[in-house]
Coordinates of C-alpha atoms and ligand atoms in Angstrom, one line a residue:
M1 CA 158.9 191.6 76.8
K2 CA 156.2 191.1 79.4
R3 CA 154.7 194.6 78.9
I4 CA 154.3 193.9 75.1
H5 CA 152.3 190.7 75.9
I6 CA 149.8 192.5 78.1
L7 CA 149.3 195.2 75.4
L8 CA 148.6 192.6 72.9
L9 CA 146.1 190.8 75.2
L10 CA 144.3 194.0 76.1
P11 CA 142.0 194.3 73.0
M12 CA 140.9 190.7 73.4
M13 CA 140.2 191.2 77.1
I14 CA 138.0 194.3 76.3
V15 CA 136.0 192.4 73.7
A16 CA 135.6 189.5 76.1
C17 CA 134.2 191.8 78.8
L18 CA 131.8 193.5 76.3
N19 CA 130.5 190.2 75.2
E20 CA 129.8 189.3 78.8
L21 CA 128.0 192.6 79.4
S22 CA 125.9 192.6 76.2
P23 CA 122.5 190.7 76.4
A24 CA 122.6 187.5 74.5
M25 CA 121.8 188.5 70.9
P26 CA 118.7 186.7 69.6
D27 CA 119.8 184.0 67.3
E28 CA 119.0 185.7 64.0
E29 CA 119.3 182.3 62.3
E30 CA 116.6 180.8 64.6
T31 CA 113.7 179.7 62.3
T32 CA 110.3 180.9 63.5
L33 CA 106.9 180.6 62.1
K34 CA 106.2 184.4 62.5
K35 CA 109.3 185.1 60.4
A36 CA 108.5 182.4 57.8
V37 CA 104.8 183.5 57.3
G38 CA 104.8 187.1 58.6
H39 CA 104.7 188.6 55.1
H40 CA 101.5 186.7 54.5
F41 CA 99.5 187.0 57.7
L42 CA 99.6 187.1 61.5
I43 CA 100.2 183.6 63.0
G44 CA 98.5 183.1 66.3
T45 CA 97.7 180.5 68.9
T46 CA 95.5 180.2 71.9
L47 CA 96.7 180.5 75.5
N48 CA 95.4 179.0 78.7
N49 CA 96.1 180.3 82.2
A50 CA 99.0 177.9 82.8
I51 CA 100.9 179.5 79.9
V52 CA 100.0 183.0 80.8
N53 CA 101.0 182.5 84.5
G54 CA 104.3 180.8 83.7
R55 CA 103.2 177.3 84.8
D56 CA 103.8 175.9 81.4
P57 CA 107.3 177.0 80.3
A58 CA 107.6 174.6 77.4
S59 CA 104.5 175.9 75.7
D60 CA 105.5 179.5 76.7
R61 CA 108.8 179.0 74.8
V62 CA 106.9 177.8 71.6
V63 CA 104.5 180.7 71.8
K64 CA 107.2 183.4 72.2
R65 CA 109.3 181.9 69.4
H66 CA 106.7 181.2 66.8
F67 CA 103.6 183.3 67.2
N68 CA 102.8 187.0 67.0
A69 CA 99.0 186.9 67.9
I70 CA 97.2 185.4 70.8
T71 CA 93.6 184.5 71.8
H72 CA 92.6 183.1 75.2
G73 CA 90.7 179.8 75.0
Y74 CA 88.2 180.8 77.7
A75 CA 89.2 183.8 80.0
M76 CA 87.3 186.4 78.0
K77 CA 84.1 184.6 77.7
F78 CA 80.9 185.9 79.4
A79 CA 80.8 183.3 82.2
M80 CA 84.4 183.8 83.1
L81 CA 84.4 187.6 83.1
H82 CA 80.9 188.4 84.4
P83 CA 79.5 185.4 86.3
A84 CA 76.9 187.5 88.2
E85 CA 75.2 190.8 87.8
G86 CA 77.6 193.6 88.8
R87 CA 80.5 191.1 89.4
Y88 CA 83.4 191.1 87.0
L89 CA 86.5 188.9 87.3
F90 CA 89.3 190.4 85.2
D91 CA 92.4 188.8 86.8
E92 CA 92.8 186.1 84.1
S93 CA 92.0 188.4 81.1
D94 CA 94.2 191.2 82.5
A95 CA 97.1 188.8 82.8
F96 CA 96.4 187.5 79.3
V97 CA 96.4 191.0 77.8
R98 CA 99.6 191.9 79.7
Y99 CA 101.3 188.8 78.3
G100 CA 100.5 189.9 74.8
E101 CA 101.7 193.5 75.4
Q102 CA 104.9 192.3 77.1
N103 CA 105.7 190.1 74.2
G104 CA 104.7 192.4 71.4
M105 CA 101.9 190.2 70.3
T106 CA 98.5 191.1 68.7
V107 CA 95.8 190.4 71.3
I108 CA 92.5 189.1 70.2
G109 CA 89.3 189.2 72.3
H110 CA 87.2 186.0 72.2
C111 CA 84.2 186.3 72.5
L112 CA 81.5 188.8 73.5
V113 CA 78.2 187.2 72.5
W114 CA 78.0 183.4 72.4
H115 CA 75.2 181.0 73.3
K116 CA 77.6 178.9 75.4
Q117 CA 78.9 180.0 78.8
L118 CA 76.2 182.6 79.0
P119 CA 75.1 182.9 82.6
D120 CA 71.4 182.4 83.3
W121 CA 71.2 185.8 85.1
V122 CA 71.8 187.6 81.8
V123 CA 68.7 186.1 80.0
R124 CA 66.4 184.8 82.7
D125 CA 64.6 186.4 85.6
K126 CA 64.4 184.9 89.1
D127 CA 61.4 182.8 88.0
G128 CA 63.4 181.3 85.1
N129 CA 61.5 183.2 82.4
L130 CA 63.3 184.9 79.6
V131 CA 63.9 188.6 80.3
T132 CA 62.4 191.4 78.2
P133 CA 64.2 192.7 75.1
E134 CA 65.0 196.0 76.9
A135 CA 66.5 194.2 79.9
L136 CA 68.7 192.0 77.6
K137 CA 69.8 195.0 75.5
A138 CA 70.8 196.8 78.7
R139 CA 72.8 193.8 80.0
M140 CA 74.5 193.2 76.6
R141 CA 75.4 196.9 76.3
E142 CA 76.8 197.0 79.9
H143 CA 78.9 193.8 79.4
I144 CA 80.3 194.8 76.1
S145 CA 81.0 198.4 77.0
T146 CA 82.7 197.4 80.2
V147 CA 84.8 194.6 78.7
V148 CA 85.7 196.2 75.4
G149 CA 86.2 199.6 77.1
R150 CA 88.6 198.1 79.7
Y151 CA 90.9 196.9 76.9
R152 CA 90.4 199.9 74.5
G153 CA 93.5 200.3 72.4
R154 CA 95.0 197.1 73.8
V155 CA 92.9 194.4 72.1
K156 CA 93.3 194.6 68.3
G157 CA 90.0 193.0 67.5
W158 CA 87.0 191.1 68.9
D159 CA 85.0 188.1 68.0
V160 CA 81.8 190.1 68.6
V161 CA 79.4 187.3 67.9
N162 CA 80.3 183.6 67.8
E163 CA 78.3 180.7 66.2
A164 CA 74.9 182.4 65.6
F165 CA 73.9 180.3 62.6
L166 CA 73.1 176.7 62.2
E167 CA 74.4 174.7 59.2
D168 CA 71.1 175.1 57.4
G169 CA 71.6 178.9 57.5
S170 CA 68.9 179.5 60.1
Y171 CA 69.6 181.5 63.3
R172 CA 70.6 179.4 66.2
Q173 CA 67.7 179.5 68.7
S174 CA 69.8 181.0 71.5
P175 CA 68.3 183.1 74.3
Y176 CA 69.8 186.1 72.4
Y177 CA 67.8 185.2 69.4
E178 CA 64.7 184.2 71.3
I179 CA 64.5 187.5 73.1
L180 CA 65.8 190.0 70.4
G181 CA 65.5 188.1 67.2
E182 CA 68.0 188.9 64.5
E183 CA 68.6 192.3 66.1
F184 CA 71.0 190.9 68.7
I185 CA 73.9 190.8 66.2
P186 CA 73.8 194.4 64.9
L187 CA 73.3 195.6 68.5
A188 CA 76.4 193.6 69.6
F189 CA 78.5 195.1 66.8
Q190 CA 77.1 198.6 67.6
Y191 CA 78.0 198.3 71.3
A192 CA 81.5 197.0 70.6
H193 CA 82.2 199.8 68.2
E194 CA 80.9 202.4 70.7
A195 CA 83.3 201.0 73.3
D196 CA 86.4 201.0 71.2
P197 CA 86.0 202.8 67.8
D198 CA 89.4 201.6 66.6
A199 CA 89.0 197.9 67.4
E200 CA 88.5 195.5 64.6
L201 CA 85.2 193.6 64.8
Y202 CA 84.6 190.1 63.6
Y203 CA 81.8 187.6 63.2
N204 CA 83.1 184.1 64.0
D205 CA 81.7 180.7 63.3
G206 CA 82.6 177.1 62.6
N207 CA 82.0 174.7 59.6
M208 CA 82.0 177.8 57.4
A209 CA 82.5 175.7 54.2
V210 CA 78.8 174.7 54.5
T211 CA 76.9 176.4 51.7
K212 CA 73.8 177.5 53.7
R213 CA 75.9 178.9 56.6
R214 CA 78.2 180.7 54.1
E215 CA 75.2 182.3 52.5
A216 CA 73.7 183.3 55.9
V217 CA 77.0 185.0 56.9
V218 CA 77.2 186.8 53.5
R219 CA 73.7 188.1 54.1
L220 CA 74.7 189.2 57.6
I221 CA 77.7 191.1 56.3
G222 CA 75.5 192.9 53.8
Q223 CA 73.0 193.8 56.6
L224 CA 75.6 195.1 58.9
K225 CA 77.3 197.2 56.2
A226 CA 73.9 198.5 55.0
R227 CA 73.3 199.9 58.5
G228 CA 76.7 201.5 58.5
L229 CA 78.0 199.2 61.2
R230 CA 81.7 198.2 61.4
I231 CA 82.6 194.6 60.5
D232 CA 86.2 194.1 59.5
A233 CA 86.4 190.3 59.0
V234 CA 84.7 187.0 59.2
G235 CA 86.4 184.4 61.5
M236 CA 86.4 180.9 60.0
Q237 CA 87.2 178.6 62.9
A238 CA 88.5 175.8 60.7
H239 CA 88.1 172.9 63.1
V240 CA 88.6 170.5 60.3
S241 CA 89.0 166.7 60.0
M242 CA 90.6 164.2 57.7
N243 CA 87.6 164.1 55.4
F244 CA 85.7 167.3 56.0
P245 CA 85.4 169.9 54.6
K246 CA 86.6 169.7 51.1
V247 CA 89.3 172.3 50.6
E248 CA 87.6 173.6 47.5
N249 CA 84.4 174.3 49.6
F250 CA 86.5 176.1 52.2
E251 CA 88.0 178.1 49.4
K252 CA 84.5 179.0 48.1
S253 CA 83.7 180.5 51.5
I254 CA 86.9 182.6 51.6
Q255 CA 86.0 183.9 48.1
A256 CA 82.4 184.6 49.1
F257 CA 83.4 186.6 52.3
A258 CA 86.0 188.5 50.3
D259 CA 83.4 189.4 47.6
A260 CA 81.1 190.6 50.4
G261 CA 83.8 193.1 51.3
V262 CA 85.4 191.8 54.5
K263 CA 88.7 190.2 55.4
V264 CA 89.0 186.6 56.5
M265 CA 90.7 185.2 59.6
I266 CA 91.3 181.6 60.3
T267 CA 90.6 181.7 64.0
E268 CA 90.6 178.3 65.6
W269 CA 92.5 176.0 63.2
D270 CA 93.1 172.4 64.1
M271 CA 92.6 169.1 62.4
T272 CA 91.5 166.0 64.3
A273 CA 93.3 162.8 63.2
L274 CA 90.5 160.7 64.7
P275 CA 87.0 159.6 63.7
T276 CA 84.4 162.4 64.1
T277 CA 81.5 160.0 64.5
D278 CA 80.9 157.0 66.7
T279 CA 79.6 154.9 63.9
G280 CA 81.3 153.6 60.8
S281 CA 80.3 154.2 57.2
D282 CA 78.3 150.9 57.4
G283 CA 76.3 152.3 60.4
R284 CA 78.1 149.9 62.8
P285 CA 79.1 151.5 66.2
L286 CA 82.9 152.0 66.3
T287 CA 84.8 150.0 68.9
P288 CA 86.8 151.8 71.6
E289 CA 89.9 150.9 69.6
E290 CA 88.5 152.5 66.5
L291 CA 87.4 155.6 68.4
D292 CA 90.9 156.0 69.9
P293 CA 93.1 154.4 67.2
Y294 CA 96.4 156.1 68.2
P295 CA 96.8 156.0 72.0
E296 CA 100.6 156.1 71.8
K297 CA 101.5 157.6 68.5
M298 CA 100.3 158.0 64.9
P299 CA 101.6 155.5 62.4
D300 CA 103.7 157.1 59.6
S301 CA 101.0 156.5 57.0
A302 CA 98.4 158.4 59.1
S303 CA 100.9 161.1 60.0
Q304 CA 101.8 161.6 56.4
A305 CA 98.2 161.9 55.4
W306 CA 97.5 164.4 58.2
N307 CA 100.5 166.6 57.3
A308 CA 99.6 166.5 53.6
R309 CA 96.0 167.7 54.3
M310 CA 97.2 170.4 56.7
K311 CA 99.6 171.7 54.1
Q312 CA 96.7 171.9 51.6
F313 CA 94.8 174.2 54.0
F314 CA 98.0 176.2 54.7
D315 CA 98.7 176.6 51.0
L316 CA 95.1 177.8 50.5
F317 CA 95.6 180.4 53.2
V318 CA 98.8 181.6 51.5
K319 CA 97.0 181.7 48.1
Y320 CA 94.4 184.1 49.7
S321 CA 96.9 186.1 51.8
D322 CA 95.5 189.3 50.3
V323 CA 92.3 188.4 52.2
V324 CA 93.4 186.2 55.0
T325 CA 95.0 188.5 57.6
R326 CA 95.5 186.1 60.5
V327 CA 95.8 182.3 60.9
T328 CA 95.3 181.2 64.6
V329 CA 95.7 177.6 65.6
W330 CA 93.5 176.5 68.5
G331 CA 96.3 175.4 70.9
V332 CA 100.1 175.2 71.2
S333 CA 100.9 171.5 71.3
D334 CA 98.8 168.3 70.9
I335 CA 99.0 167.8 74.7
D336 CA 96.7 170.8 75.3
S337 CA 94.2 170.4 72.5
W338 CA 90.5 170.5 73.5
L339 CA 90.1 167.7 71.0
N340 CA 91.8 165.1 73.3
D341 CA 88.4 165.0 75.0
F342 CA 86.0 165.8 72.1
P343 CA 83.6 164.5 71.1
F344 CA 84.5 161.6 73.3
P345 CA 86.6 162.0 76.5
G346 CA 90.0 160.4 77.0
R347 CA 91.2 160.2 73.4
T348 CA 94.7 160.9 72.2
D349 CA 94.5 163.3 69.3
Y350 CA 97.2 165.0 67.1
P351 CA 95.5 168.1 65.8
L352 CA 98.0 171.0 66.1
L353 CA 101.3 172.3 64.7
F354 CA 103.5 171.1 67.5
D355 CA 103.6 167.5 68.9
R356 CA 103.7 166.3 72.5
E357 CA 107.4 166.9 72.6
Y358 CA 106.7 170.5 71.4
Q359 CA 108.4 169.8 68.1
P360 CA 107.0 171.1 64.8
K361 CA 105.1 168.6 62.7
T362 CA 106.5 167.7 59.3
F363 CA 104.5 170.3 57.3
V364 CA 105.6 173.0 59.8
R365 CA 109.2 172.0 59.3
E366 CA 108.7 172.5 55.6
I367 CA 107.3 176.0 56.2
L368 CA 110.3 176.7 58.5
G369 CA 112.6 175.5 55.8
E370 CA 113.9 172.7 58.0
E371 CA 112.7 169.9 55.8
Ligands
LIG1 O1 88.4 177.7 84.1 C1 89.5 176.9 84.4 C2 90.8 177.7 84.6 O2 90.6 178.6 85.8 C3 91.9 176.8 84.9 O3 93.1 177.6 85.0 C4 92.1 175.8 83.7 C5 93.1 174.8 84.1 O4 93.3 174.0 82.9 O5 90.8 175.2 83.4 C6 89.8 176.0 83.1 O6 88.8 175.1 82.8 C7 88.3 175.0 81.6 C8 89.2 175.2 80.4 O7 88.5 174.9 79.1 C9 90.4 174.2 80.4 O8 91.0 174.3 79.2 C10 87.2 176.1 81.4 O9 86.3 176.1 82.5 C11 86.4 175.7 80.1 O10 85.3 176.6 79.9 C12 87.3 175.7 78.9 O11 86.6 175.2 77.8 C13 86.8 176.0 76.6 C14 85.5 175.9 75.8 O12 85.7 176.6 74.5 C15 84.4 176.6 76.5 O13 84.8 177.9 76.8 C16 88.0 175.3 75.8 O14 89.2 175.5 76.5 C17 88.1 176.0 74.4 O15 89.0 175.3 73.6 C18 86.7 176.0 73.7 O16 86.9 176.7 72.5 C19 85.7 176.8 71.7 C20 85.7 178.2 71.1 O17 85.6 179.2 72.2 C21 84.5 178.4 70.1 N1 84.6 177.4 69.0 C22 84.7 176.0 69.5 C23 85.9 175.8 70.5 C24 86.0 174.4 70.9 O18 84.9 174.0 71.7

């Protein structure tokens, strides 16, 4: 009798042991953004050093579960990578690229040419005068070829030039423009392509629903294409607010860039829930309470309005998913958003897909099928 019992138990014991040995199977039923929207476009977010280096496990969990594309908020900018002539600091950007590779994510490089965080040594001589066009071209080429070349085949695409146009469609009077004129943009695209012929190349800017800027970018696309230069997409940052821009004007820009023959990427999406000016519609200065109306939490009415408007933008991106190839939000949870201190420091904002408890906002739960 006893021998029969053991024989009956043996199969169950073997199964139990195998379960112990096999790695925990991913929860196939776990809802994730990248599964829910992956057939439309890449869904990305920005990382900071804390997430990359394992010092922010809560954000790290959200990134690995929900996102399949990453951009670093600052580590790949000129001042961070190349603070002095001949001196490169790659530790932070190397760690970022490794994070993406280790987690099977699409890595985006942001950004090669930008008027901000541009060290003086690049554009001014020891007397503080602007350097010659030849000197700047040599420094741009050296920076871009070194950085893009380092990550050749590892970074899928680069924000080659960021924020070169003003809202009236004119060129921003950056040192790049003052020294090289309009030529700095095609040169940047040329240098990037030379450094990694397979990398996608993007022009990136904010407030792209503004007619004159839209028209300037459409002209730029035509100029680059006419010179046989590679430009794959336009990055629309999409730092939007509760009352700007109109969704239909944002849509007009998507259509205009598509008609110009490029893809569109939503590269820095967030929506402030707070006032974007320090005066009211009557011109009266806003009080501190009006500037920071939700120090603890958003009231349901404001939260519902925020989710509804975010869903309008998301539905627009899905409508144009034949053109929109990536949607990146500019941060993981509300805690880490740059908007908590912009344009006024010390405010509590609610601009991202995940709240301060790292939980998906209402419209995100709808996308996940959890609502
Ligand atoms: O550099 C330190 C880093 O070493 C440290 O680990 C980290 C600790 O939190 O702080 C870093 O400091 C600053 C970082 O923000 C903190 O998040 C960086 O010095 C500072 O440059 C960085 O500011 C970034 C800003 O661009 C300027 O580069 C913001 O994160 C980033 O959200 C913002 O993003 C810009 C886009 O590039 C272009 N479009 C507008 C957007 C918002 O301004």
